[in-house]
Structure formats: structure tokens, C-alpha cells
Amino acid sequence: MKGINIWDISSGFAKVGFVLLFSLLSSCAASPHTGNTIPEPKLYQSWQLKPGDKIAGAKVIGGLGDISIALEGQSVHAPSDGNAYIDHRGCVYFAGADTPAYLFRLCGLEAPKLGALKAGDAIATGKILQFATLLKQSDDSWALVEPDKSLLQRTLNPR
């Protein structure tokens, strides 16, 4: 029995169909962090430097709109029930169940715990936390807004 060489098929539609089917099947392969990664949210404001960029070999861990907090090894906690995700730059995004229009960006953390978290669960530790609050806009972009002081307090001290 002879196998079929799909490239010998005369119909261009059949070739495209096979390629699309193969692409779909290969994209279903699971990566270790598939469920806990997030694409970098499109910001309403745009700046040249962003967390994760490098300048003269040094990593940028914060930017305009971030609050810098000296953690000095202390833990950062989930301010409410929700989910923690990580982007390609290494920043953690927390989406709280009780704050669906907001994302909280936490950069500068070491070995973060990702996925579903309960209020008060430790997310990670670090030396310096760069914290930003993002508010969903009507055009599906995100705007940096001033963080709520009580939310920051719950993030640093869940008691």
C-alpha cells in the first residue's frame, strides 16, 4: 500500500486544508505555563521604556505609573481571591474576582506562584516590588491608574 503525498494533491484548497489542520493540531501541544501566561496588556498610554526592557545590560523593573516598594525579601500576597498570571517579561498580573475591571501588575518578584489563589496566599518574594494598577477601557486597552492604598496594604500584609 502506497502512502499519499499531500503535496502531490492538485487542489490548492486541499493543501491549505491539510496545512491548517496540522497547524491547529500542533498548536494544541501544552506548554508548562500555558494556563498561567498572559499576553502583555495593550496600554492606553504608551512609553518608550517598559518593565522587562534592558538598558546597558540592566533590566528595567518599573516604569511610569508604577509604585516602587522596598520589599527586602518580604512576601507579596493575593489581595483577594483571583488568579495570577505571568507575561513574557516576567511581570505577574493579578486578576481579582471582586475587581473584574482591574489588573494589578507586580514586577520584580522571584519565583511567583501562578494560577488560582485565595485572599492572603503568598504570591512571591522580592527585593523591590514595582506595582501598577490597570483599568480596562472601552476599546479593550488598559490605562494605568493610581493604586488603592487599602489594596496595597492587603497585598503587603494580608492580616
Short mmCIF file of C-alpha atoms in Angstrom, two decimals:
data_model
loop_
_atom_site.label_atom_id
_atom_site.label_comp_id
_atom_site.label_asym_id
_atom_site.label_seq_id
_atom_site.Cartn_x
_atom_site.Cartn_y
_atom_site.Cartn_z
CA MET A 1 0.00 0.00 0.00
CA LYS A 2 1.41 3.37 -1.04
CA GLY A 3 1.08 6.45 1.20
CA ILE A 4 -0.42 9.69 -0.07
CA ASN A 5 1.91 12.63 -0.54
CA ILE A 6 -0.25 15.66 0.23
CA TRP A 7 1.97 17.90 -1.89
CA ASP A 8 1.01 15.85 -4.99
CA ILE A 9 -2.66 16.71 -4.47
CA SER A 10 -3.69 19.05 -7.27
CA SER A 11 -6.25 21.06 -5.34
CA GLY A 12 -4.82 24.12 -3.62
CA PHE A 13 -7.78 24.05 -1.21
CA ALA A 14 -6.88 20.54 -0.08
CA LYS A 15 -3.26 21.57 0.52
CA VAL A 16 -4.34 24.59 2.53
CA GLY A 17 -6.78 22.42 4.50
CA PHE A 18 -4.06 19.92 5.41
CA VAL A 19 -1.69 22.73 6.44
CA LEU A 20 -4.39 24.37 8.58
CA LEU A 21 -5.32 21.05 10.20
CA PHE A 22 -1.66 20.35 11.01
CA SER A 23 -1.23 23.87 12.42
CA LEU A 24 -4.27 23.52 14.64
CA LEU A 25 -3.20 20.12 15.93
CA SER A 26 0.36 21.23 16.62
CA SER A 27 -0.82 24.37 18.43
CA CYS A 28 -2.73 22.19 20.90
CA ALA A 29 0.50 20.89 22.41
CA ALA A 30 0.62 22.03 26.02
CA SER A 31 3.49 24.14 27.31
CA PRO A 32 4.31 24.12 31.05
CA HIS A 33 2.80 27.58 31.72
CA THR A 34 0.07 27.70 29.08
CA GLY A 35 -2.77 28.28 31.54
CA ASN A 36 -0.86 30.83 33.60
CA THR A 37 0.62 33.11 30.96
CA ILE A 38 -0.91 36.34 29.78
CA PRO A 39 -0.01 38.44 26.78
CA GLU A 40 1.25 41.86 27.74
CA PRO A 41 -1.90 44.00 28.01
CA LYS A 42 -2.20 46.79 25.43
CA LEU A 43 -1.82 50.00 27.39
CA TYR A 44 -3.87 53.08 26.63
CA GLN A 45 -0.74 55.14 27.30
CA SER A 46 2.49 54.30 25.50
CA TRP A 47 6.00 54.87 26.81
CA GLN A 48 9.37 54.04 25.32
CA LEU A 49 10.57 52.00 28.33
CA LYS A 50 8.60 49.17 29.91
CA PRO A 51 9.28 46.67 32.70
CA GLY A 52 11.46 43.88 31.32
CA ASP A 53 13.35 46.07 28.83
CA LYS A 54 17.15 46.26 29.11
CA ILE A 55 19.34 49.36 29.20
CA ALA A 56 23.11 48.84 29.06
CA GLY A 57 22.53 45.26 30.23
CA ALA A 58 20.44 46.28 33.26
CA LYS A 59 16.82 45.08 33.47
CA VAL A 60 14.11 47.75 33.82
CA ILE A 61 11.75 46.58 36.59
CA GLY A 62 9.42 49.57 36.71
CA GLY A 63 8.12 52.41 34.62
CA LEU A 64 5.90 55.44 34.58
CA GLY A 65 2.75 54.67 36.57
CA ASP A 66 4.40 52.13 38.90
CA ILE A 67 4.71 52.41 42.67
CA SER A 68 8.12 51.23 43.93
CA ILE A 69 8.10 49.38 47.25
CA ALA A 70 11.20 48.10 49.06
CA LEU A 71 10.19 44.52 49.95
CA GLU A 72 13.61 43.44 51.20
CA GLY A 73 12.62 39.77 50.92
CA GLN A 74 9.08 40.10 52.29
CA SER A 75 6.21 38.24 50.63
CA VAL A 76 3.61 39.77 48.35
CA HIS A 77 0.11 38.34 48.82
CA ALA A 78 -3.08 37.98 46.81
CA PRO A 79 -5.25 40.94 47.88
CA SER A 80 -8.42 38.90 47.18
CA ASP A 81 -9.46 35.62 45.60
CA GLY A 82 -8.29 35.57 41.99
CA ASN A 83 -5.69 34.35 39.52
CA ALA A 84 -2.04 35.19 39.00
CA TYR A 85 -0.51 35.13 35.53
CA ILE A 86 2.94 35.93 34.16
CA ASP A 87 3.86 37.74 30.95
CA HIS A 88 6.86 37.23 28.68
CA ARG A 89 8.77 39.97 30.53
CA GLY A 90 8.40 38.21 33.90
CA CYS A 91 5.80 40.54 35.42
CA VAL A 92 2.95 38.95 37.38
CA TYR A 93 -0.61 40.11 36.70
CA PHE A 94 -3.24 39.51 39.36
CA ALA A 95 -6.90 39.44 38.32
CA GLY A 96 -9.15 39.62 41.36
CA ALA A 97 -12.59 38.00 41.38
CA ASP A 98 -14.07 41.08 43.06
CA THR A 99 -12.34 43.63 40.76
CA PRO A 100 -13.04 42.40 37.19
CA ALA A 101 -12.26 45.73 35.51
CA TYR A 102 -8.76 45.84 37.01
CA LEU A 103 -5.44 44.06 36.59
CA PHE A 104 -2.64 44.52 39.09
CA ARG A 105 0.88 44.31 37.66
CA LEU A 106 3.62 43.18 40.03
CA CYS A 107 7.17 43.29 38.64
CA GLY A 108 10.45 42.40 40.32
CA LEU A 109 9.21 39.22 42.03
CA GLU A 110 11.15 35.98 42.39
CA ALA A 111 9.63 32.53 41.65
CA PRO A 112 5.97 33.59 41.72
CA LYS A 113 3.11 31.21 42.45
CA LEU A 114 0.73 31.28 39.49
CA GLY A 115 -2.86 30.19 38.95
CA ALA A 116 -5.83 30.31 41.30
CA LEU A 117 -5.13 31.98 44.66
CA LYS A 118 -7.16 32.75 47.76
CA ALA A 119 -7.03 36.10 49.52
CA GLY A 120 -3.84 36.25 51.59
CA ASP A 121 -1.97 33.49 49.69
CA ALA A 122 1.69 34.33 49.15
CA ILE A 123 2.46 35.10 45.50
CA ALA A 124 6.23 35.62 45.76
CA THR A 125 9.05 37.50 47.45
CA GLY A 126 11.47 40.04 46.09
CA LYS A 127 13.77 42.91 46.87
CA ILE A 128 11.76 45.66 45.17
CA LEU A 129 8.14 45.50 44.03
CA GLN A 130 7.03 47.63 41.10
CA PHE A 131 3.23 47.77 41.46
CA ALA A 132 0.81 49.18 38.88
CA THR A 133 -2.98 49.23 38.66
CA LEU A 134 -4.51 48.86 35.20
CA LEU A 135 -8.13 49.76 34.47
CA LYS A 136 -9.92 48.21 31.46
CA GLN A 137 -11.01 50.80 28.86
CA SER A 138 -13.96 50.60 26.44
CA ASP A 139 -11.59 49.96 23.50
CA ASP A 140 -10.11 46.89 25.31
CA SER A 141 -6.88 48.71 26.16
CA TRP A 142 -5.74 49.26 29.75
CA ALA A 143 -5.00 52.58 31.46
CA LEU A 144 -2.57 52.98 34.33
CA VAL A 145 -4.40 54.48 37.31
CA GLU A 146 -3.49 55.34 40.88
CA PRO A 147 -3.49 52.22 43.09
CA ASP A 148 -5.82 51.97 46.04
CA LYS A 149 -3.89 52.27 49.32
CA SER A 150 -6.01 49.61 51.11
CA LEU A 151 -5.41 47.15 48.25
CA LEU A 152 -1.66 47.74 48.51
CA GLN A 153 -1.87 47.16 52.26
CA ARG A 154 -3.65 43.81 51.72
CA THR A 155 -1.01 42.89 49.11
CA LEU A 156 1.83 43.53 51.57
CA ASN A 157 0.14 42.45 54.81
CA PRO A 158 -2.91 40.19 54.42
CA ARG A 159 -3.91 40.26 58.10
#
